[in-house]
């Protein structure tokens, strides 16, 4: 029973990581674009 719980937990962590990583990379790209645009405005 405990192994099943550990497996589910690890799967949840992996799924969360797979969901978070692309969002974080998109955010950094958006931030870089915003910074570039901000520099042009200044």
Coordinates of C-alpha atoms in Angstrom, one line a residue:
X1 CA 0.0 0.0 0.0
X2 CA 2.8 2.4 0.9
X3 CA 4.6 1.8 -2.4
X4 CA 1.4 2.8 -4.3
X5 CA 1.2 6.0 -2.3
X6 CA 4.8 6.8 -3.0
X7 CA 4.3 6.0 -6.7
X8 CA 1.2 8.3 -6.9
X9 CA 3.1 11.1 -5.1
X10 CA 6.1 10.9 -7.4
X11 CA 3.8 10.9 -10.5
X12 CA 2.0 13.9 -9.1
X13 CA 5.4 15.7 -8.6
X14 CA 6.5 14.8 -12.1
X15 CA 3.2 16.0 -13.6
X16 CA 3.5 19.2 -11.6
X17 CA 7.1 19.8 -12.8
X18 CA 6.1 19.1 -16.4
X19 CA 3.2 21.6 -16.1
X20 CA 5.3 24.3 -14.3
X21 CA 8.5 24.2 -16.4
X22 CA 6.9 25.3 -19.7
X23 CA 4.9 28.0 -17.9
X24 CA 8.1 29.3 -16.2
X25 CA 10.0 29.4 -19.5
X26 CA 7.1 31.2 -21.2
X27 CA 7.1 33.7 -18.4
X28 CA 10.9 34.3 -18.7
X29 CA 10.5 34.9 -22.5
X30 CA 7.6 37.3 -21.8
X31 CA 9.7 39.1 -19.2
X32 CA 12.7 39.4 -21.6
X33 CA 10.4 40.8 -24.3
X34 CA 8.9 43.3 -21.8
X35 CA 12.4 44.3 -20.7
X36 CA 13.5 44.8 -24.4
X37 CA 10.3 46.9 -25.1
X38 CA 10.9 48.9 -21.9
X39 CA 14.4 49.7 -23.0
X40 CA 13.1 51.0 -26.3
X41 CA 10.6 53.2 -24.5
X42 CA 13.4 54.7 -22.4

